[in-house]
Coordinates of C-alpha atoms and ligand atoms in Angstrom, one line a residue:
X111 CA 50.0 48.2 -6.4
X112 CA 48.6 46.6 -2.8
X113 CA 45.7 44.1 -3.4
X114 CA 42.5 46.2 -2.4
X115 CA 41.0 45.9 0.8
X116 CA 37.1 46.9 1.1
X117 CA 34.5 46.0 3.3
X118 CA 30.8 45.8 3.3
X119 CA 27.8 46.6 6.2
X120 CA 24.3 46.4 6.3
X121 CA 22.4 49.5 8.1
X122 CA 19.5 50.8 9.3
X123 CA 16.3 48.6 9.1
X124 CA 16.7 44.8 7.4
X125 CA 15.1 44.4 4.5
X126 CA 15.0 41.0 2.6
X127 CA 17.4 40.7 -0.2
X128 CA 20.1 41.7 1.9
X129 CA 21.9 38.4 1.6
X130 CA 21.7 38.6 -1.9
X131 CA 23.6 41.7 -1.9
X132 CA 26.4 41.0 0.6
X133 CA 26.6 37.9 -1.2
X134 CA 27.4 39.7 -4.5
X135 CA 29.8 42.1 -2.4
X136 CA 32.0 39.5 -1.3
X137 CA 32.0 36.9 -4.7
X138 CA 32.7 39.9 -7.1
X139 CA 35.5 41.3 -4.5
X140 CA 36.6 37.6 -4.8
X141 CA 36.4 38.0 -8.6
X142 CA 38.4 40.5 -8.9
X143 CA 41.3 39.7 -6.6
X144 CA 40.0 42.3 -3.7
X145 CA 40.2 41.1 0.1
X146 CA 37.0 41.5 1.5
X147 CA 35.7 42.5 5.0
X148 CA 32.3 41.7 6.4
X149 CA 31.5 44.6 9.2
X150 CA 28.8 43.4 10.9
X151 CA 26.1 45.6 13.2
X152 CA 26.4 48.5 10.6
X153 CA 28.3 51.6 11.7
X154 CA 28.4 50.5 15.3
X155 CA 30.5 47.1 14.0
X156 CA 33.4 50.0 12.5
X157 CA 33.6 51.3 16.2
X158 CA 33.5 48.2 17.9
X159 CA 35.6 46.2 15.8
X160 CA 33.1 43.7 14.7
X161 CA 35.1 43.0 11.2
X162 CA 36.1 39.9 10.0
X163 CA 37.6 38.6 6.2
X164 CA 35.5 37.2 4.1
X165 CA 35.4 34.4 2.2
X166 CA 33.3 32.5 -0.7
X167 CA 32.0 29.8 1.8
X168 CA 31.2 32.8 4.2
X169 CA 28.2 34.0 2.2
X170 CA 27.2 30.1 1.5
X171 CA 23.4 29.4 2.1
X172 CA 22.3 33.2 2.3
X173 CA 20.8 34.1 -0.7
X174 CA 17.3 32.9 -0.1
X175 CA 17.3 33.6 3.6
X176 CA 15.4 37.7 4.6
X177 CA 17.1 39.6 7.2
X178 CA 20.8 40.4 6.9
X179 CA 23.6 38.2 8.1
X180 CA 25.7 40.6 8.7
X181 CA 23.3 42.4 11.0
X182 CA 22.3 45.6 11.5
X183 CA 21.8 48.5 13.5
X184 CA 21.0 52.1 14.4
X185 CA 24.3 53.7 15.6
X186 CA 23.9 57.0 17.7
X187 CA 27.2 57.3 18.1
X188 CA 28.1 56.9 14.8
X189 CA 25.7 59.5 14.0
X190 CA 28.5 62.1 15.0
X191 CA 31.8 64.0 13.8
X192 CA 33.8 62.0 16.6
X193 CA 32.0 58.8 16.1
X194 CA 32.6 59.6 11.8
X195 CA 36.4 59.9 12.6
X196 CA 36.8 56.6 15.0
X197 CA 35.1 54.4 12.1
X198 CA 37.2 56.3 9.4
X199 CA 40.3 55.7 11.7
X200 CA 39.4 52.0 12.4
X201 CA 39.4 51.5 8.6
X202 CA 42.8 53.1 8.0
X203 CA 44.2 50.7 11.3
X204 CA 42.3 47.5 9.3
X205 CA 43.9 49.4 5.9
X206 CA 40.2 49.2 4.6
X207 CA 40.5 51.4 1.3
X208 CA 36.3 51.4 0.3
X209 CA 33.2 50.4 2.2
X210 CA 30.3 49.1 0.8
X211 CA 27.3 50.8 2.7
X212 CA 23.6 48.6 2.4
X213 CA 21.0 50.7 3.7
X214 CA 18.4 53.7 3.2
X215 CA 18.9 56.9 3.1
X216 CA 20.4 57.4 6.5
X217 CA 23.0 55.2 5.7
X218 CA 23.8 56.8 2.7
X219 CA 24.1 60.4 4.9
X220 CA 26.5 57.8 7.3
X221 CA 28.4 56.4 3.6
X222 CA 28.6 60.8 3.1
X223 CA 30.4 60.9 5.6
X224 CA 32.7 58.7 6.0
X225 CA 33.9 59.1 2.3
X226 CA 34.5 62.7 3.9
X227 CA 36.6 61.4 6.2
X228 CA 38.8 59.8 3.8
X229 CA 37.4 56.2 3.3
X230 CA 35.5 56.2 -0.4
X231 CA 32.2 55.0 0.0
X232 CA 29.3 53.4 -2.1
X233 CA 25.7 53.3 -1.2
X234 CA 22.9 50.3 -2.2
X235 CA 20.1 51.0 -1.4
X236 CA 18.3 48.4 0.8
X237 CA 14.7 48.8 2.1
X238 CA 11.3 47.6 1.9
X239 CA 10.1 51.2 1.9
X240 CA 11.0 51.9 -1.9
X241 CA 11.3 55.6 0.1
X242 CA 14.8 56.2 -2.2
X243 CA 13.8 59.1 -4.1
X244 CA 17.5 58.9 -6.5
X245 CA 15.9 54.4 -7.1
X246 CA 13.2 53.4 -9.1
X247 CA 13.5 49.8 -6.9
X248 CA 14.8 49.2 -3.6
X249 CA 16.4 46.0 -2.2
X250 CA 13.1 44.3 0.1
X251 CA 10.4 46.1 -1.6
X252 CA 9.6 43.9 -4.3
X253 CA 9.4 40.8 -1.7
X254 CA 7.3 42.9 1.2
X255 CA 4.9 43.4 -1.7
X256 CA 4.6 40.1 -1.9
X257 CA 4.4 39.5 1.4
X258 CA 1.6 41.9 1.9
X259 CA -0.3 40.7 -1.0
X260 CA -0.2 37.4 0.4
X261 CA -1.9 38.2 3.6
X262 CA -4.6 40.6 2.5
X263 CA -5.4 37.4 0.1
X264 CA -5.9 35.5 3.3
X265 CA -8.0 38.2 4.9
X266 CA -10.3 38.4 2.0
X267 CA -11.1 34.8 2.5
X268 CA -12.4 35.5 6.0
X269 CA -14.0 39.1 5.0
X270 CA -15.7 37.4 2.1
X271 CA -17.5 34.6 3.9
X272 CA -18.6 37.3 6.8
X273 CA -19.9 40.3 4.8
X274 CA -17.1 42.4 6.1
X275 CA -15.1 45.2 5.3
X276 CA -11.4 44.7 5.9
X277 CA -9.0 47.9 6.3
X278 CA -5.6 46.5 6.1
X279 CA -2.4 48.9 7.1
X280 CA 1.0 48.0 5.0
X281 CA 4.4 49.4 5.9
X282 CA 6.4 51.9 4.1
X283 CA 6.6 55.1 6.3
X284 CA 5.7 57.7 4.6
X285 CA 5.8 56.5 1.0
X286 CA 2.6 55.0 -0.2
X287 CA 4.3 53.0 -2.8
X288 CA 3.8 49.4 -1.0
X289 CA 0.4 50.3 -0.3
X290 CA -0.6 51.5 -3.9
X291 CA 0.8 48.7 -5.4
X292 CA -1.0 45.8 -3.1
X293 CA -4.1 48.3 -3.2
X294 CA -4.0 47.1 -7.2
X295 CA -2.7 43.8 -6.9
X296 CA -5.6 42.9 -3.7
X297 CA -8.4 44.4 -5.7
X298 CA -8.6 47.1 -3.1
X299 CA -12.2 49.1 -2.8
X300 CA -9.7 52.5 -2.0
X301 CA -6.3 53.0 -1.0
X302 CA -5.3 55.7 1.3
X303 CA -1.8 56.7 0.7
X304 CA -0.1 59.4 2.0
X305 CA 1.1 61.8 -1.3
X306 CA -2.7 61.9 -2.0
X307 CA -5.4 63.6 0.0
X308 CA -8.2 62.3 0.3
X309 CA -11.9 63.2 1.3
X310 CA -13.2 60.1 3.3
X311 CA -16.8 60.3 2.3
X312 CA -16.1 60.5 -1.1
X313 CA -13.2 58.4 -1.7
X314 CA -13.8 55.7 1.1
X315 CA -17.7 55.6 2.0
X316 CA -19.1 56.5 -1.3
X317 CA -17.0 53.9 -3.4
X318 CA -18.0 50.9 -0.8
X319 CA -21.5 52.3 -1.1
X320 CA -21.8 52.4 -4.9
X321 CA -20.1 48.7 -5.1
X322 CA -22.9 47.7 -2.8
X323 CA -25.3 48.4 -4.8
X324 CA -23.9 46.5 -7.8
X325 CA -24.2 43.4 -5.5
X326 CA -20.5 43.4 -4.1
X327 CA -20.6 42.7 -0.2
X328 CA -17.2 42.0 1.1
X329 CA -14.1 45.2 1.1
X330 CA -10.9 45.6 1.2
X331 CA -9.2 49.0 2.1
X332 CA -5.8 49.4 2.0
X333 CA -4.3 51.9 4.5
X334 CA -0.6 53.1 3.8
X335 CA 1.6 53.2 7.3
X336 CA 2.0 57.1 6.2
X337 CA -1.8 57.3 6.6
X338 CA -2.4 55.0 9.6
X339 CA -5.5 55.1 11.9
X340 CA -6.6 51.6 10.6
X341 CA -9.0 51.6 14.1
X342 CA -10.6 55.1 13.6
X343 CA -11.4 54.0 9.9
X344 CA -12.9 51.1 10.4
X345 CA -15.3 52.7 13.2
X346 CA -16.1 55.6 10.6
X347 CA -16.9 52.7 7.6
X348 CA -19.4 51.1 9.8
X349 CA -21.1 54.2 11.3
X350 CA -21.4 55.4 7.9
X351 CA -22.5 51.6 5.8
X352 CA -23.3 49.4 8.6
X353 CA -21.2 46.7 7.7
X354 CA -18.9 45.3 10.1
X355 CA -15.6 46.0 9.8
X356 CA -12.2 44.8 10.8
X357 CA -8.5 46.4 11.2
X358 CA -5.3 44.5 10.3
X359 CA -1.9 45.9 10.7
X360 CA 0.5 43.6 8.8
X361 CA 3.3 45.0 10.6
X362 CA 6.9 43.2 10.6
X363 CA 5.2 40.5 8.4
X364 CA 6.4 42.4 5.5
X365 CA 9.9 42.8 6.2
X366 CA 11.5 38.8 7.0
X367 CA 10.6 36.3 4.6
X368 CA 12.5 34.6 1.8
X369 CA 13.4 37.6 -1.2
X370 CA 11.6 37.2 -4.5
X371 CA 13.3 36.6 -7.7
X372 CA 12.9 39.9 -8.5
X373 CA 15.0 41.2 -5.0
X374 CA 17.7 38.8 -5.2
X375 CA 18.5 39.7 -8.9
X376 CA 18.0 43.2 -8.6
X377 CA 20.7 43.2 -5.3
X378 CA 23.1 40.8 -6.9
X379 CA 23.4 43.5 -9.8
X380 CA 23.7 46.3 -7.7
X381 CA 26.1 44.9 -5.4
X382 CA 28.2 43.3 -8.0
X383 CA 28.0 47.2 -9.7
X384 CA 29.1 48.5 -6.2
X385 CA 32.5 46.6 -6.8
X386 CA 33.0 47.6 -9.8
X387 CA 32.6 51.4 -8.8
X388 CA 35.3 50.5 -5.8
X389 CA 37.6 48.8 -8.3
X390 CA 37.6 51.7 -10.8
X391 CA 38.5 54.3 -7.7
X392 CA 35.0 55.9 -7.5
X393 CA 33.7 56.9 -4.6
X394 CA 30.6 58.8 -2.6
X395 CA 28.2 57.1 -5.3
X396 CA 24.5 55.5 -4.5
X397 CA 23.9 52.6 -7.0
X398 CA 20.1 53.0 -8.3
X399 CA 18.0 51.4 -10.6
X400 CA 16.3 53.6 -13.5
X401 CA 13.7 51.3 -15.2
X402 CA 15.7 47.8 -15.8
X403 CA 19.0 49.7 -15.5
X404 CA 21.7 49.6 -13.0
X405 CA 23.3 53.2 -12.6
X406 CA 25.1 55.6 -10.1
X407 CA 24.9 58.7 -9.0
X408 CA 26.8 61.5 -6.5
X409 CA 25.2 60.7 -3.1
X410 CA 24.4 64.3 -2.0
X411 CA 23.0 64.6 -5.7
X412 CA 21.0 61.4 -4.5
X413 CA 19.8 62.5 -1.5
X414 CA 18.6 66.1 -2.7
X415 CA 16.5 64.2 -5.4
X416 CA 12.7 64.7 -5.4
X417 CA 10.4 61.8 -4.7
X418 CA 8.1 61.2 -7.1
X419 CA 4.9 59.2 -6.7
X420 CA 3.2 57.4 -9.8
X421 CA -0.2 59.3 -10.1
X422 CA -1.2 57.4 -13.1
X423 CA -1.0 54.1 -11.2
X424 CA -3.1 55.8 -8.7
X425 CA -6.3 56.6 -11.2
X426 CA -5.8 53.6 -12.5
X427 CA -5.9 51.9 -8.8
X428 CA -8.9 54.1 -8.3
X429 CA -10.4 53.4 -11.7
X430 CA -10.5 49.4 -11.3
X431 CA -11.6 49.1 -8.2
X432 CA -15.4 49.1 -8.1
Ligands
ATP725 P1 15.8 52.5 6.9 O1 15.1 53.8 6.5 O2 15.5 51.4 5.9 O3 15.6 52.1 8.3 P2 18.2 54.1 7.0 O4 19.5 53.8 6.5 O5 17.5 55.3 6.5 O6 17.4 52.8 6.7 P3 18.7 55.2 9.6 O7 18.3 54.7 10.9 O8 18.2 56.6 9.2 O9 18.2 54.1 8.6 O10 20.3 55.3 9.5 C1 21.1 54.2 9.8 C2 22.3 54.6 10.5 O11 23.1 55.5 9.6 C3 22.2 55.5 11.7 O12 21.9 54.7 12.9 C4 23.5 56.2 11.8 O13 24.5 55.4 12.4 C5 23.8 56.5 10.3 N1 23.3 57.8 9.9 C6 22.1 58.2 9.7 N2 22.0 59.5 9.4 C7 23.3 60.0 9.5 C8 24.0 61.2 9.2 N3 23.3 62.3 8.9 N4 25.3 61.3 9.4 C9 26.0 60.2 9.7 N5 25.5 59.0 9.9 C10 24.2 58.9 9.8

């Protein structure tokens, strides 16, 4: 039998941990006596031609770096049954037998795709959103917590020694997972997320008013990027408690940044588990994590898969933070 040839891309939005996972890609390729491709730019690299072989030394130095080295990118044209049929075409040209896809959900509709057109695909899910219903953990997320926690620890220094109220918006579209968990780690008076309603006066106002008069006199509120409005709430806080307050939206803070422990493990297991799917002749699988376990699953099984949001963590958010 011919040595295997596969390739890997990163897609859609960076997210940091990347690295770590291209860097598994290519070493356990390497391990077991694949040739490996880097495709760089995501789709739009497979219509372009923007492939070159890997080597060890070529993902040297990467691991601890955020971003993706490979680049990425939003292709358009990729996003059609013509463009589909060039990229699956460029692979059989290149005789690329299996792509490994790093990306969020898109990419895995993209990974869909092109496994129907004849080039077996594996997803690995790569985003600081955590918005991967078929994952309990995505690559990214565990470092943009970080990040975020980091800065709203900074902000509190400068709401604490004015008085203020600070309402801080964190990323993560419209999953309220980054939010909820900063909202605990930050001591957050509320957290607005976007799975929950919520009734303003009650669950913003009322809390900051019934800590006030227990003698606290600096807030946080964290906002989820689902929720938004960080300006609006802030004017409504003081109208209603007359203590200043002050928006912050972290923004693209959260997604560069060196990965956590936590990231680079979790995306060298799931891209050496990629490989291994590859090796043994799987295909149109998304590799997940279920608790502290590396699985698979279909991808359209994957993508039809409920999201579902941790309510407990929520009370217990809501219960702690007084
Ligand atoms: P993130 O949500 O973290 O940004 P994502 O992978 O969901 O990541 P998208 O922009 O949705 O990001 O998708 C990335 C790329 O995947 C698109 O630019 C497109 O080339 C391809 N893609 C997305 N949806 C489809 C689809 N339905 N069919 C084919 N390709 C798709």
């Amino acid at each position: 039998m011919s040595t295997k040839k596969i390739a890997v891309l990163t897609s859609g939005g960076d997210a940091p941990g990347m690295n770590a996972a291209v860097r598994a890609v290519v070493r356990t390729a390497i391990s077991f006596g694949m040739e490996i491709y880097g495709i760089r730019h995501g789709y739009n690299g497979l219509l372009t031609g923007e492939v070159e072989k890997m080597g060890l030394r070529s993902v040297s130095n990467i691991i601890q770096r955020g971003g993706t080295s490979l680049l990425s990118a939003r292709s358009p044209e990729y996003n059609t049954p013509e463009g589909v049929k060039k990229a699956a075409d460029k692979c059989r040209e290149l005789g690329i037998d299996g792509v490994v896809v790093i990306g969020g959900d898109g990419s895995f509709r993209g990974a869909r795709d092109l496994t129907g057109a004849g080039i077996p695909c594996i997803g690995v899910p790569g985003t600081i959103d955590n918005d991967i219903s078929s994952t309990d953990f995505t690559i990214g997320y565990d470092t943009a917590m970080n990040t975020a926690m980091e800065m709203i620890d900074r902000v509190r220094e400068t709401s604490e020694s004015h008085d203020r109220c600070s309402v801080v918006e964190v990323m993560g579209r419209h999953c309220g997972d980054i939010a909820l968990n900063t909202g605990i780690a930050v001591g957050a008076i509320s957290t607005l997320v976007p799975e929950v309603p919520f009734d303003f006066e009650k669950d913003v106002v009322d809390r900051i008013k019934e800590a006030q008069a227990t003698g606290k006199q600096h807030f946080i509120v964290v906002v989820a990027e689902g929720v938004g409005g960080v300006n609006e709430i802030c004017k409504k806080i003081e109208a209603a408690t007359g203590i200043e307050s002050r928006a912050t939206v972290l923004g693209h803070v959260q997604r560069g940044g060196s990965p956590t422990v936590r990231d680079r493990v979790i995306a060298s297991r799931m891209g050496y588990h990629a490989v291994e799917l590859l090796r043994d002749g799987k295909s149109n699988r998304v590799v997940a994590m279920k608790g502290e376990d590396i699985v698979d699953y279909d991808i359209n099984e994957a993508l039809a898969m409920p999201r579902v949001f941790d309510e407990k963590l929520y009370q217990i958010s809501m219960d702690l933070s007084r």
